Amino acid sequence: MPSREVCLGVGRAAVKRATIPVAFTALCLVSLTVGVNRMSLMALASLSDEAWLTLTASRLPRLAALVLTGVGLATCGVILQHVVRNRFVEPATTGGLEAAKLGILVALSVAPASGALVRASLALGFCFAASLIYVALIGRLQVKNTILVPVIGLMYGSVLGAIAEFYAYSRNMLQSMQGWLLGDFSKIVEGNYEIVWLVLPVVCAAYAFAHRFTLLGMGSDVATSLGISYRAMVALGLLLVSTTVAATVVAVGAVPFVGLVVPNVVALRQGDNLARTLPSVALGGASLVLVCDILGRLLIYPFEVPIGLTMGGVGGLLFLLLIVRQRR
Amino acid sequence: MIKVTALAKSYGNRPILSDVRAEFSSGHLTSLIGPNGAGKSTLLMLIARLLAPTSGIITIDGTDIASLAVGDYAKRVATLRQRPDCNMRLSVEELVTFGRFPHSRGRLTAEDRGAVNEAIAFLSLEPLRNALIDEISGGQRQMAFLAMTIAQETQCLLLDEPLNNLDMKHAVQIMQALRTLCDELGRTVIAVIHDINFAANYSDHIVAMKDGAVHAAGSVSEVVTESGLGELYGLDLEIVERQQGCLCNYFTQKGKTR
Ligand SMILES: Nc1ncnc2c1ncn2[C@@H]1O[C@H](COP(=O)(O)OP(=O)(O)OP(=O)(O)O)[C@@H](O)[C@H]1O
Ligand SMILES: [Mg+2]
């Protein structure tokens, strides 16, 4: 018979493992019930038509968009970190996000009536090209300094951002650009957010290739001698990252820090073996986005603060804490 | 058998290796020796296909290695680099398990787990099984990476300075382990070894390199001679034959080194 200590230990481990899923489920429920259009569970239970309409046309789409964005951004952050072999990169700090914006601007100016799919495709193309160039740039670097790599990414990103802004300015689109620059879930309703479901196949692919992405993190030599075509895997990784960035930017705008903070917290507690940590990364990302969204909806109720702002605050704070704690 | 023919490698206009010819016979332990910068690592990385040659051919059992797919090559040849620059948070066990990747492609079978456990036991890494590789000592890391290479269960192992960072006892343990791999499992091992006494006492063959070319090659008694080594390293040395093996003394020099 197992001793009491063993039982306790097993119990504690199970509780620990269940923390994230339980928190995630609770956040989902809270997210569904918070909103200007009061919707009580009672009304739902009584099958009131109005309550159901609010649920299916607005709350559920919003929840889906929140979860998919969080899952997608955290997953693509961790993939990018393995590809670049640096913990401090995410699409928002390596030019990927700016390139996606540029892609959307081009789509809007060339074909103003184009749908989300066209915009996302152009965003994907631009983001993928920019990421390839960034990775090639980093590859040519003689000294791969932990700080230098993200700093180069930031500078590269600001060059791309300047090009995007100049392009928008010259076409009189600067104001509308700043509108969708900031991540915002408040306008999500059924029919205008579906592009974000592209995240789902990306996440599935990330799981399927989790071992390979972990190997990329061990460097090209180890990966090659263990039988991986390094370049092909890097290209696939960047393609997954670009797809996620494109889909989320088109649907909800830029949401910073998720791809940076969540993978770092998970790596500290569970390590870097993606096959094991991806579920935590994905759910952690979704939970963080949910928290920030709920905060944004409650802070100046009945008005909303866009998630770009709350995430900037919460995510930035978390990230600072992380760095300070690591130094100790 | 691995055969290297007319191999050359240059970076830009600077030749690093020129016209290297060598044979590494199956089931034997061959040591690569030579001064720093002689091109030992370069040769090993060319054989590992981690570098592309400027010209020349490398064959494994008669097949040109350039014609093999990456995935297939990883089932035949395992490589340990001079400085594995991996700073991931993985446990020793996870690292060693990645050595099975060429066979399992991520889906571990009972056989794969068996190989991992064997490799860990083979290098007595059991106490470190769950330690993170970025939180153990340099020598322990070296052992963990070596275990990963061994878990790959390839016919051929290319080891660049496997004794790096190891204390006397661990160094002896590794050399004995390499001998076991050759003698009992019939593996082909090519190892860069700086300690001439380890090379002389544990290898079947020695290939000595200098200035990007093969300086001498053959059995231990053919290569490890006072005049041969003296010329290779530019040192005065004395070789003492004992019953337990030979000992090369180069610690005291008559004058300034040449
Ligand atoms: N990437 C590179 N670019 C240019 N030159 C290089 C490069 N890598 C190695 N070299 C040069 O090739 C020569 C051989 O290097 P190699 O690493 O093969 O030496 P080695 O025999 O392994 O030396 P050590 O015993 O110090 O490990 C050196 O002179 C080195 O400067
Ligand atoms: Mg070397």
Coordinates of C-alpha atoms and ligand atoms in Angstrom, one line a residue:
Chain A
M1 CA 0.0 0.0 0.0
P2 CA 1.4 3.4 -0.9
S3 CA 2.3 5.5 2.1
R4 CA 0.5 8.6 3.1
E5 CA 3.5 10.8 1.9
V6 CA 3.4 9.2 -1.5
C7 CA -0.3 9.7 -1.7
L8 CA 0.1 13.3 -0.7
G9 CA 2.9 13.8 -3.2
V10 CA 0.9 12.3 -6.0
G11 CA -2.1 14.5 -4.9
R12 CA 0.0 17.6 -4.9
A13 CA 1.5 16.9 -8.3
A14 CA -2.0 16.3 -9.6
V15 CA -3.2 19.6 -8.1
K16 CA -0.2 21.4 -9.6
R17 CA -0.9 19.9 -13.0
A18 CA -4.5 20.9 -12.8
T19 CA -3.9 24.5 -11.8
I20 CA -3.6 25.9 -15.3
P21 CA -6.6 24.0 -16.8
V22 CA -8.8 24.9 -13.9
A23 CA -7.8 28.6 -13.9
F24 CA -8.3 28.6 -17.6
T25 CA -11.8 27.2 -17.4
A26 CA -12.8 29.6 -14.6
L27 CA -11.6 32.5 -16.7
C28 CA -13.6 31.4 -19.7
L29 CA -16.8 31.3 -17.6
V30 CA -16.0 34.8 -16.1
S31 CA -15.3 36.1 -19.6
L32 CA -18.7 34.9 -20.8
T33 CA -20.6 36.6 -18.0
V34 CA -18.9 40.0 -18.0
G35 CA -20.2 42.6 -20.3
V36 CA -22.4 45.7 -20.8
N37 CA -25.3 43.6 -22.0
R38 CA -26.1 42.0 -18.7
M39 CA -26.5 38.3 -19.1
S40 CA -27.2 36.2 -16.1
L41 CA -26.8 32.5 -16.1
M42 CA -30.4 32.4 -14.9
A43 CA -31.6 34.1 -18.1
L44 CA -29.6 31.6 -20.1
A45 CA -31.1 28.7 -18.2
S46 CA -34.5 30.0 -18.9
L47 CA -33.6 30.0 -22.5
S48 CA -34.4 33.7 -23.0
D49 CA -33.9 34.5 -26.7
E50 CA -32.1 37.7 -26.0
A51 CA -29.6 36.1 -23.7
W52 CA -28.9 33.4 -26.2
L53 CA -28.4 35.9 -29.0
T54 CA -25.9 37.8 -26.9
L55 CA -24.1 34.6 -26.1
T56 CA -23.8 33.2 -29.7
A57 CA -23.4 36.4 -31.6
S58 CA -21.0 38.2 -29.3
R59 CA -19.8 36.5 -26.2
L60 CA -18.9 33.1 -27.7
P61 CA -17.1 34.7 -30.7
R62 CA -15.2 37.0 -28.4
L63 CA -14.2 34.1 -26.1
A64 CA -13.1 32.1 -29.1
A65 CA -11.1 35.0 -30.4
L66 CA -9.5 35.6 -27.0
V67 CA -8.5 32.0 -26.5
L68 CA -7.3 31.5 -30.0
T69 CA -5.2 34.7 -29.9
G70 CA -3.7 33.8 -26.6
V71 CA -2.9 30.2 -27.6
G72 CA -1.6 31.3 -30.9
L73 CA 0.6 34.1 -29.7
A74 CA 2.2 32.1 -26.9
T75 CA 2.8 29.1 -29.1
C76 CA 4.4 31.2 -31.9
G77 CA 6.4 33.0 -29.4
V78 CA 8.0 29.8 -28.1
I79 CA 8.6 28.5 -31.6
L80 CA 10.3 31.8 -32.6
Q81 CA 12.4 31.6 -29.4
H82 CA 13.6 28.1 -30.4
V83 CA 14.3 29.0 -34.0
V84 CA 16.3 32.1 -33.1
R85 CA 17.7 30.4 -29.9
N86 CA 17.0 33.4 -27.8
R87 CA 14.5 33.8 -24.9
F88 CA 13.8 37.5 -25.5
V89 CA 12.3 37.5 -28.9
E90 CA 8.7 37.4 -30.1
P91 CA 7.1 38.5 -33.4
A92 CA 6.4 41.9 -31.9
T93 CA 10.2 42.4 -31.3
T94 CA 11.6 40.9 -34.4
G95 CA 9.9 42.9 -37.1
G96 CA 7.2 40.3 -37.8
L97 CA 4.4 42.3 -36.5
E98 CA 5.4 45.5 -38.4
A99 CA 5.8 43.5 -41.6
A100 CA 2.3 42.1 -41.1
K101 CA 1.0 45.7 -40.7
L102 CA 2.7 46.7 -43.9
G103 CA 1.1 43.8 -45.6
I104 CA -2.4 44.8 -44.4
L105 CA -1.7 48.4 -45.5
V106 CA -0.8 47.3 -49.0
A107 CA -3.9 45.1 -49.2
L108 CA -6.1 48.0 -48.0
S109 CA -4.6 50.5 -50.5
V110 CA -4.5 48.1 -53.5
A111 CA -7.9 46.5 -52.9
P112 CA -9.8 48.6 -50.4
A113 CA -12.8 46.3 -50.5
S114 CA -10.8 43.1 -49.9
G115 CA -11.9 40.7 -47.3
A116 CA -10.1 39.4 -44.2
L117 CA -8.6 36.5 -46.1
V118 CA -6.8 38.7 -48.7
R119 CA -5.5 41.0 -45.9
A120 CA -4.3 38.0 -43.9
S121 CA -2.6 36.5 -46.9
L122 CA -0.6 39.6 -47.6
A123 CA 0.2 40.0 -43.9
L124 CA 1.4 36.4 -43.8
G125 CA 3.6 36.9 -46.9
F126 CA 5.2 40.1 -45.6
C127 CA 5.7 38.7 -42.1
F128 CA 7.2 35.4 -43.4
A129 CA 9.6 37.3 -45.7
A130 CA 10.6 39.7 -42.9
S131 CA 11.2 36.8 -40.5
L132 CA 13.3 34.9 -43.0
I133 CA 15.5 38.0 -43.4
Y134 CA 15.7 38.5 -39.6
V135 CA 16.8 34.9 -39.1
A136 CA 19.4 35.1 -41.9
L137 CA 20.6 38.4 -40.4
I138 CA 21.1 36.8 -37.0
G139 CA 22.7 33.8 -38.6
R140 CA 25.4 36.1 -40.0
L141 CA 26.1 37.6 -36.7
Q142 CA 29.6 36.7 -35.4
V143 CA 28.9 37.1 -31.7
K144 CA 25.5 35.9 -30.7
N145 CA 25.0 38.0 -27.7
T146 CA 21.7 37.3 -25.7
I147 CA 20.9 41.0 -25.6
L148 CA 22.2 41.9 -29.1
V149 CA 19.8 39.5 -30.9
P150 CA 16.6 41.1 -29.6
V151 CA 18.0 44.6 -29.9
I152 CA 18.7 44.0 -33.5
G153 CA 15.2 42.7 -33.8
L154 CA 13.8 45.8 -32.3
M155 CA 15.8 48.0 -34.6
Y156 CA 14.8 45.9 -37.6
G157 CA 11.2 46.2 -36.4
S158 CA 11.3 49.9 -36.1
V159 CA 12.7 50.3 -39.6
L160 CA 9.8 48.2 -40.9
G161 CA 7.4 50.1 -38.7
A162 CA 8.7 53.4 -40.2
I163 CA 8.2 52.1 -43.7
A164 CA 4.7 51.1 -42.8
E165 CA 3.9 54.4 -41.3
F166 CA 5.4 56.3 -44.2
Y167 CA 3.3 54.2 -46.6
A168 CA 0.2 54.8 -44.5
Y169 CA 1.0 58.6 -44.3
S170 CA 1.5 58.9 -48.1
R171 CA -1.9 57.2 -48.7
N172 CA -3.7 59.1 -45.9
M173 CA -4.3 55.9 -43.9
L174 CA -2.3 56.8 -40.8
Q175 CA -5.4 57.3 -38.6
S176 CA -7.2 54.2 -39.6
M177 CA -3.9 52.3 -39.1
Q178 CA -3.5 53.5 -35.6
G179 CA -7.1 52.3 -35.0
W180 CA -6.4 48.7 -35.7
L181 CA -2.8 48.9 -34.5
L182 CA -3.9 48.5 -30.9
G183 CA -5.3 45.1 -30.0
D184 CA -9.0 45.3 -29.3
F185 CA -11.6 42.5 -28.8
S186 CA -14.6 44.8 -28.2
K187 CA -15.6 44.8 -31.9
I188 CA -15.6 41.1 -32.3
V189 CA -18.9 39.7 -33.3
E190 CA -20.0 36.7 -35.3
G191 CA -18.9 37.1 -38.9
N192 CA -15.9 39.4 -38.5
Y193 CA -13.4 37.4 -36.5
E194 CA -13.4 33.9 -38.1
I195 CA -10.0 34.4 -39.7
V196 CA -8.5 33.9 -36.3
W197 CA -9.5 30.2 -36.4
L198 CA -6.4 29.8 -38.7
V199 CA -4.6 29.6 -35.4
L200 CA -6.0 26.1 -34.8
P201 CA -4.2 24.3 -37.6
V202 CA -1.0 26.2 -36.6
V203 CA -1.2 24.9 -33.1
C204 CA -1.9 21.4 -34.2
A205 CA 1.2 21.6 -36.5
A206 CA 3.2 22.9 -33.6
Y207 CA 2.3 19.9 -31.5
A208 CA 3.0 17.5 -34.3
F209 CA 6.5 19.0 -34.7
A210 CA 7.2 19.7 -31.1
H211 CA 10.2 17.5 -30.9
R212 CA 11.7 19.0 -34.0
F213 CA 11.2 22.5 -32.7
T214 CA 12.9 21.6 -29.5
L215 CA 15.8 20.3 -31.5
L216 CA 16.1 23.5 -33.4
G217 CA 16.6 25.2 -30.1
M218 CA 19.7 23.0 -29.6
G219 CA 21.4 24.5 -32.6
S220 CA 21.8 23.6 -36.2
D221 CA 24.7 21.1 -35.6
V222 CA 22.9 19.0 -33.0
A223 CA 19.6 19.2 -35.0
T224 CA 21.4 18.1 -38.2
S225 CA 23.3 15.3 -36.6
L226 CA 20.1 14.0 -35.2
G227 CA 18.6 13.8 -38.7
I228 CA 16.6 17.0 -39.1
S229 CA 16.7 19.2 -42.2
Y230 CA 17.5 22.3 -40.3
R231 CA 16.6 24.9 -43.0
A232 CA 13.3 23.2 -43.8
M233 CA 12.3 23.1 -40.1
V234 CA 13.3 26.8 -39.6
A235 CA 11.2 27.7 -42.6
L236 CA 8.2 25.7 -41.3
G237 CA 8.6 27.3 -37.9
L238 CA 8.6 30.8 -39.4
L239 CA 5.6 30.0 -41.6
L240 CA 3.6 28.9 -38.5
V241 CA 4.6 32.1 -36.7
S242 CA 3.7 34.3 -39.6
T243 CA 0.3 32.6 -40.1
T244 CA -0.5 33.2 -36.4
V245 CA 0.6 36.8 -36.5
A246 CA -1.3 37.5 -39.7
A247 CA -4.5 35.9 -38.5
T248 CA -4.5 37.6 -35.1
V249 CA -3.5 41.1 -36.4
V250 CA -6.2 41.0 -39.0
A251 CA -8.9 39.9 -36.5
V252 CA -8.0 41.7 -33.3
G253 CA -4.9 43.9 -33.8
A254 CA -1.5 43.8 -32.1
V255 CA -1.4 42.1 -28.7
P256 CA 2.1 42.5 -27.2
F257 CA 4.0 40.5 -24.6
V258 CA 2.0 37.3 -24.6
G259 CA 4.6 35.5 -26.8
L260 CA 7.4 36.8 -24.5
V261 CA 6.1 36.4 -21.0
V262 CA 4.2 33.1 -21.1
P263 CA 7.0 31.0 -22.7
N264 CA 9.5 32.4 -20.2
V265 CA 7.4 31.6 -17.2
V266 CA 6.7 28.1 -18.4
A267 CA 10.4 27.5 -19.2
L268 CA 11.4 28.6 -15.7
R269 CA 9.0 26.1 -14.1
Q270 CA 8.9 23.2 -16.6
G271 CA 11.9 23.5 -18.9
D272 CA 12.3 23.7 -22.6
N273 CA 11.0 20.4 -23.9
L274 CA 8.2 21.6 -26.1
A275 CA 6.5 18.2 -26.3
R276 CA 5.9 18.5 -22.6
T277 CA 5.5 22.2 -22.2
L278 CA 3.3 23.2 -25.2
P279 CA 0.0 22.6 -23.4
S280 CA 1.0 24.9 -20.5
V281 CA 2.3 27.5 -23.0
A282 CA -0.9 27.4 -24.9
L283 CA -3.3 27.5 -21.9
G284 CA -1.1 30.0 -20.2
G285 CA -1.2 32.3 -23.2
A286 CA -5.0 32.0 -23.3
S287 CA -5.4 32.7 -19.6
L288 CA -3.2 35.8 -19.7
V289 CA -5.2 37.2 -22.6
L290 CA -8.5 36.4 -20.8
V291 CA -7.3 38.1 -17.6
C292 CA -6.2 41.2 -19.5
D293 CA -9.5 41.3 -21.4
I294 CA -11.6 40.9 -18.3
L295 CA -9.6 43.6 -16.6
G296 CA -10.1 45.9 -19.6
R297 CA -13.8 45.3 -19.4
L298 CA -14.1 46.0 -15.7
L299 CA -11.6 48.9 -15.2
I300 CA -13.8 51.7 -16.4
Y301 CA -17.1 49.8 -16.6
P302 CA -19.3 50.3 -18.6
F303 CA -16.6 51.4 -21.0
E304 CA -13.7 49.2 -22.3
V305 CA -10.0 49.7 -22.3
P306 CA -8.5 48.0 -25.3
I307 CA -6.5 44.9 -24.5
G308 CA -3.4 46.4 -26.2
L309 CA -3.3 48.7 -23.2
T310 CA -4.0 46.3 -20.3
M311 CA -1.7 43.7 -21.8
G312 CA 1.0 46.4 -22.1
G313 CA 0.6 47.0 -18.4
V314 CA 0.2 43.5 -17.0
G315 CA 2.5 41.8 -19.5
G316 CA 5.2 44.4 -19.1
L317 CA 5.0 44.2 -15.4
L318 CA 5.2 40.4 -15.4
F319 CA 8.2 40.6 -17.8
L320 CA 10.1 43.0 -15.5
L321 CA 9.4 40.7 -12.5
L322 CA 10.7 37.8 -14.5
I323 CA 13.9 39.5 -15.4
V324 CA 14.5 40.8 -11.8
R325 CA 13.8 37.3 -10.4
Q326 CA 16.1 35.7 -12.9
R327 CA 19.0 38.0 -11.9
R328 CA 18.8 36.9 -8.3
Chain B
M1 CA 34.8 1.7 -42.8
I2 CA 35.1 5.4 -43.4
K3 CA 37.4 6.5 -46.2
V4 CA 38.5 10.1 -46.9
T5 CA 40.0 10.8 -50.3
A6 CA 41.7 14.0 -51.5
L7 CA 39.6 16.1 -49.1
A8 CA 40.1 19.8 -49.0
K9 CA 38.4 22.6 -47.2
S10 CA 39.0 26.3 -47.3
Y11 CA 37.3 29.3 -45.9
G12 CA 37.5 32.0 -48.6
N13 CA 41.0 31.8 -49.9
R14 CA 42.4 30.3 -46.8
P15 CA 43.0 26.6 -47.1
I16 CA 42.3 24.8 -43.8
L17 CA 42.6 21.2 -45.0
S18 CA 44.4 20.1 -48.2
D19 CA 44.6 16.7 -49.8
V20 CA 43.6 14.7 -46.7
R21 CA 43.6 11.0 -47.1
A22 CA 42.7 8.6 -44.3
E23 CA 40.9 5.4 -43.5
F24 CA 39.1 4.6 -40.3
S25 CA 38.5 0.9 -40.0
S26 CA 35.2 -0.6 -38.7
G27 CA 35.0 -1.8 -35.1
H28 CA 38.1 0.1 -34.1
L29 CA 39.0 3.1 -32.0
T30 CA 40.9 5.7 -34.0
S31 CA 42.4 8.7 -32.3
L32 CA 42.9 12.0 -34.1
I33 CA 45.8 13.9 -32.6
G34 CA 47.7 17.0 -33.4
P35 CA 48.4 20.6 -32.4
N36 CA 45.7 23.2 -31.9
G37 CA 44.4 24.5 -35.2
A38 CA 45.7 21.5 -37.1
G39 CA 42.3 20.9 -38.6
K40 CA 41.1 17.9 -36.5
S41 CA 37.7 19.4 -35.7
T42 CA 37.3 20.5 -39.3
L43 CA 38.0 17.0 -40.6
L44 CA 35.5 15.5 -38.0
M45 CA 32.8 18.0 -38.9
L46 CA 33.3 17.2 -42.6
I47 CA 32.8 13.5 -41.9
A48 CA 29.8 14.4 -39.8
R49 CA 28.4 16.4 -42.7
L50 CA 28.1 19.5 -40.5
L51 CA 30.5 21.2 -42.9
A52 CA 30.6 20.9 -46.7
P53 CA 34.0 20.1 -48.3
T54 CA 35.5 22.3 -50.9
S55 CA 36.6 19.2 -52.8
G56 CA 37.2 15.5 -52.2
I57 CA 35.1 12.5 -51.3
I58 CA 34.2 10.8 -48.0
T59 CA 32.7 7.3 -48.2
I60 CA 31.1 5.2 -45.5
D61 CA 31.1 1.5 -46.3
G62 CA 31.7 2.4 -50.0
T63 CA 28.8 4.9 -50.2
D64 CA 29.5 8.6 -50.8
I65 CA 28.2 10.3 -47.7
A66 CA 26.9 13.3 -49.7
S67 CA 24.4 10.9 -51.4
L68 CA 22.7 9.9 -48.1
A69 CA 19.6 11.6 -46.7
V70 CA 20.0 13.6 -43.4
G71 CA 17.7 11.3 -41.6
D72 CA 19.4 8.1 -42.8
Y73 CA 22.8 9.5 -42.0
A74 CA 21.8 10.2 -38.4
K75 CA 21.0 6.5 -38.0
R76 CA 24.6 5.6 -39.0
V77 CA 26.8 8.3 -37.6
A78 CA 26.5 10.1 -34.3
T79 CA 28.5 13.3 -33.5
L80 CA 29.6 15.0 -30.3
R81 CA 30.9 18.5 -31.0
Q82 CA 33.8 20.1 -29.3
R83 CA 31.7 22.6 -27.5
P84 CA 28.0 21.7 -27.5
D85 CA 26.6 25.2 -27.2
C86 CA 23.2 24.3 -26.0
N87 CA 21.7 26.3 -23.1
M88 CA 18.3 24.8 -23.0
R89 CA 16.5 23.8 -19.8
L90 CA 16.3 20.1 -20.3
S91 CA 16.9 17.3 -17.9
V92 CA 19.8 14.9 -18.6
E93 CA 17.2 12.2 -19.3
E94 CA 15.4 14.4 -21.8
L95 CA 18.7 15.2 -23.5
V96 CA 19.7 11.6 -23.8
T97 CA 16.2 10.8 -25.1
F98 CA 16.7 13.2 -28.0
G99 CA 19.6 10.9 -29.0
R100 CA 16.8 8.4 -30.1
F101 CA 15.2 11.0 -32.4
P102 CA 16.7 9.5 -35.6
H103 CA 15.0 6.2 -34.8
S104 CA 11.8 7.3 -33.0
R105 CA 11.1 10.6 -34.8
G106 CA 9.5 11.7 -31.6
R107 CA 7.4 8.6 -30.9
L108 CA 9.3 6.6 -28.2
T109 CA 9.0 2.8 -28.2
A110 CA 10.0 0.5 -25.3
E111 CA 13.2 -0.1 -27.3
D112 CA 14.0 3.6 -27.3
R113 CA 13.5 3.9 -23.6
G114 CA 15.7 0.8 -23.1
A115 CA 18.5 2.4 -25.1
V116 CA 18.2 5.7 -23.1
N117 CA 18.4 3.8 -19.8
E118 CA 21.3 1.8 -21.0
A119 CA 23.2 4.9 -22.2
I120 CA 22.6 6.6 -18.8
A121 CA 23.7 3.5 -16.9
F122 CA 26.7 3.0 -19.2
L123 CA 28.2 6.4 -18.2
S124 CA 26.9 6.1 -14.6
L125 CA 24.7 9.2 -14.9
E126 CA 21.9 7.7 -12.9
P127 CA 22.2 10.2 -10.0
L128 CA 21.9 13.1 -12.5
R129 CA 19.0 11.7 -14.5
N130 CA 16.6 14.5 -13.5
A131 CA 19.2 17.3 -13.2
L132 CA 18.9 20.2 -15.6
I133 CA 21.8 20.4 -18.1
D134 CA 22.2 24.1 -17.5
E135 CA 22.6 23.5 -13.8
I136 CA 25.3 20.8 -13.8
S137 CA 29.1 21.0 -14.0
G138 CA 31.0 21.2 -17.3
G139 CA 32.3 17.7 -17.0
Q140 CA 28.9 16.3 -16.1
R141 CA 27.4 18.2 -19.1
Q142 CA 30.1 16.6 -21.3
M143 CA 29.1 13.2 -20.0
A144 CA 25.4 13.9 -20.6
F145 CA 26.1 14.9 -24.2
L146 CA 28.2 11.8 -24.7
A147 CA 25.4 9.7 -23.4
M148 CA 23.1 11.3 -25.9
T149 CA 25.5 10.3 -28.7
I150 CA 25.7 6.8 -27.4
A151 CA 21.9 6.4 -27.1
Q152 CA 21.8 7.1 -30.8
E153 CA 23.2 3.6 -31.3
T154 CA 24.9 4.3 -34.6
Q155 CA 27.6 2.1 -36.2
C156 CA 29.9 5.1 -36.1
L157 CA 30.7 7.7 -33.5
L158 CA 32.5 10.9 -34.1
L159 CA 33.7 12.5 -30.8
D160 CA 35.4 15.8 -30.7
E161 CA 37.5 15.9 -27.5
P162 CA 35.2 13.7 -25.4
L163 CA 37.6 14.0 -22.5
N164 CA 37.1 17.8 -22.3
N165 CA 36.5 19.0 -18.8
L166 CA 36.8 15.5 -17.3
D167 CA 38.8 14.6 -14.2
M168 CA 41.3 11.6 -14.3
K169 CA 38.8 9.1 -13.1
H170 CA 36.0 10.1 -15.5
A171 CA 38.5 10.3 -18.4
V172 CA 39.5 6.7 -17.7
Q173 CA 35.9 5.7 -17.4
I174 CA 35.1 7.3 -20.8
M175 CA 38.0 5.7 -22.5
Q176 CA 37.0 2.3 -21.1
A177 CA 33.5 2.9 -22.3
L178 CA 34.7 3.7 -25.8
R179 CA 36.8 0.5 -25.8
T180 CA 33.7 -1.5 -24.8
L181 CA 31.8 0.1 -27.6
C182 CA 34.4 -1.1 -30.1
D183 CA 35.2 -4.5 -28.6
E184 CA 31.8 -5.7 -27.5
L185 CA 29.4 -3.8 -29.8
G186 CA 31.7 -3.5 -32.9
R187 CA 31.2 0.2 -33.2
T188 CA 33.6 2.4 -35.1
V189 CA 34.8 5.3 -33.0
I190 CA 36.8 8.3 -34.2
A191 CA 37.8 10.6 -31.3
V192 CA 39.9 13.7 -31.2
I193 CA 42.1 13.3 -28.1
H194 CA 44.7 15.7 -26.8
D195 CA 46.1 13.6 -24.1
I196 CA 48.7 11.6 -25.9
N197 CA 48.8 9.0 -23.1
F198 CA 45.1 8.2 -23.4
A199 CA 45.4 8.1 -27.2
A200 CA 48.4 5.8 -27.0
N201 CA 47.0 3.4 -24.5
Y202 CA 43.4 3.0 -25.6
S203 CA 43.4 3.4 -29.4
D204 CA 43.8 0.9 -32.2
H205 CA 44.9 3.4 -34.7
I206 CA 46.2 7.0 -34.6
V207 CA 45.9 9.7 -37.2
A208 CA 48.1 12.6 -36.5
M209 CA 47.3 15.9 -38.2
K210 CA 49.4 19.0 -38.7
D211 CA 48.8 22.2 -40.7
G212 CA 45.7 20.8 -42.4
A213 CA 47.2 17.6 -43.6
V214 CA 47.8 14.1 -42.3
H215 CA 51.2 14.1 -40.7
A216 CA 51.3 10.4 -39.8
A217 CA 48.8 7.5 -39.6
G218 CA 49.0 3.9 -38.5
S219 CA 49.0 1.7 -35.5
V220 CA 49.9 3.2 -32.1
S221 CA 53.5 1.8 -32.2
E222 CA 54.0 3.3 -35.6
V223 CA 52.8 6.8 -34.8
V224 CA 53.8 7.2 -31.1
T225 CA 57.5 7.5 -31.4
E226 CA 59.9 10.0 -29.9
S227 CA 60.9 11.4 -33.2
G228 CA 57.4 11.3 -34.8
L229 CA 55.7 13.1 -31.9
G230 CA 58.6 15.4 -31.4
E231 CA 58.2 16.6 -34.9
L232 CA 54.4 16.8 -34.7
Y233 CA 54.3 19.0 -31.7
G234 CA 57.8 20.6 -31.8
L235 CA 58.7 19.3 -28.3
D236 CA 61.3 17.1 -26.7
L237 CA 59.8 14.0 -25.3
E238 CA 60.6 10.7 -23.9
I239 CA 58.5 7.5 -24.3
V240 CA 58.8 5.1 -21.4
E241 CA 57.5 1.5 -22.2
R242 CA 56.1 -0.2 -19.1
Q243 CA 54.3 -3.4 -18.7
Q244 CA 50.9 -1.7 -18.2
G245 CA 51.4 0.5 -21.3
C246 CA 53.5 3.3 -22.6
L247 CA 54.0 6.7 -21.0
C248 CA 55.0 9.8 -22.9
N249 CA 56.7 12.4 -20.8
Y250 CA 56.8 15.9 -22.3
F251 CA 56.3 17.9 -19.1
T252 CA 59.9 18.9 -18.7
Q253 CA 61.8 20.5 -21.6
K254 CA 65.5 20.9 -21.9
G255 CA 65.3 24.4 -23.3
K256 CA 62.6 26.8 -24.5
T257 CA 60.1 25.0 -26.8
R258 CA 60.9 25.1 -30.4
Ligands
LIG1 N1 34.5 29.1 -39.4 C1 35.8 29.3 -39.7 N2 36.2 30.3 -40.5 C2 37.5 30.5 -40.7 N3 38.5 29.7 -40.3 C3 38.2 28.7 -39.5 C4 36.8 28.4 -39.1 N4 36.7 27.3 -38.3 C5 38.0 27.0 -38.1 N5 38.9 27.7 -38.8 C6 40.3 27.6 -38.9 O1 40.6 26.3 -39.2 C7 41.8 25.9 -38.6 C8 41.6 24.5 -38.0 O2 40.6 24.5 -37.0 P1 40.1 23.3 -36.2 O3 39.0 23.7 -35.3 O4 39.8 22.2 -37.2 O5 41.4 22.9 -35.4 P2 41.6 21.7 -34.4 O6 42.7 20.9 -34.9 O7 40.3 21.1 -34.0 O8 42.1 22.6 -33.1 P3 41.8 22.4 -31.5 O9 42.8 21.3 -31.1 O10 42.2 23.7 -31.0 O11 40.4 22.0 -31.4 C9 42.1 26.9 -37.5 O12 43.3 27.6 -38.0 C10 41.0 27.8 -37.5 O13 41.4 29.1 -37.3
MG2 MG 39.1 21.1 -32.4

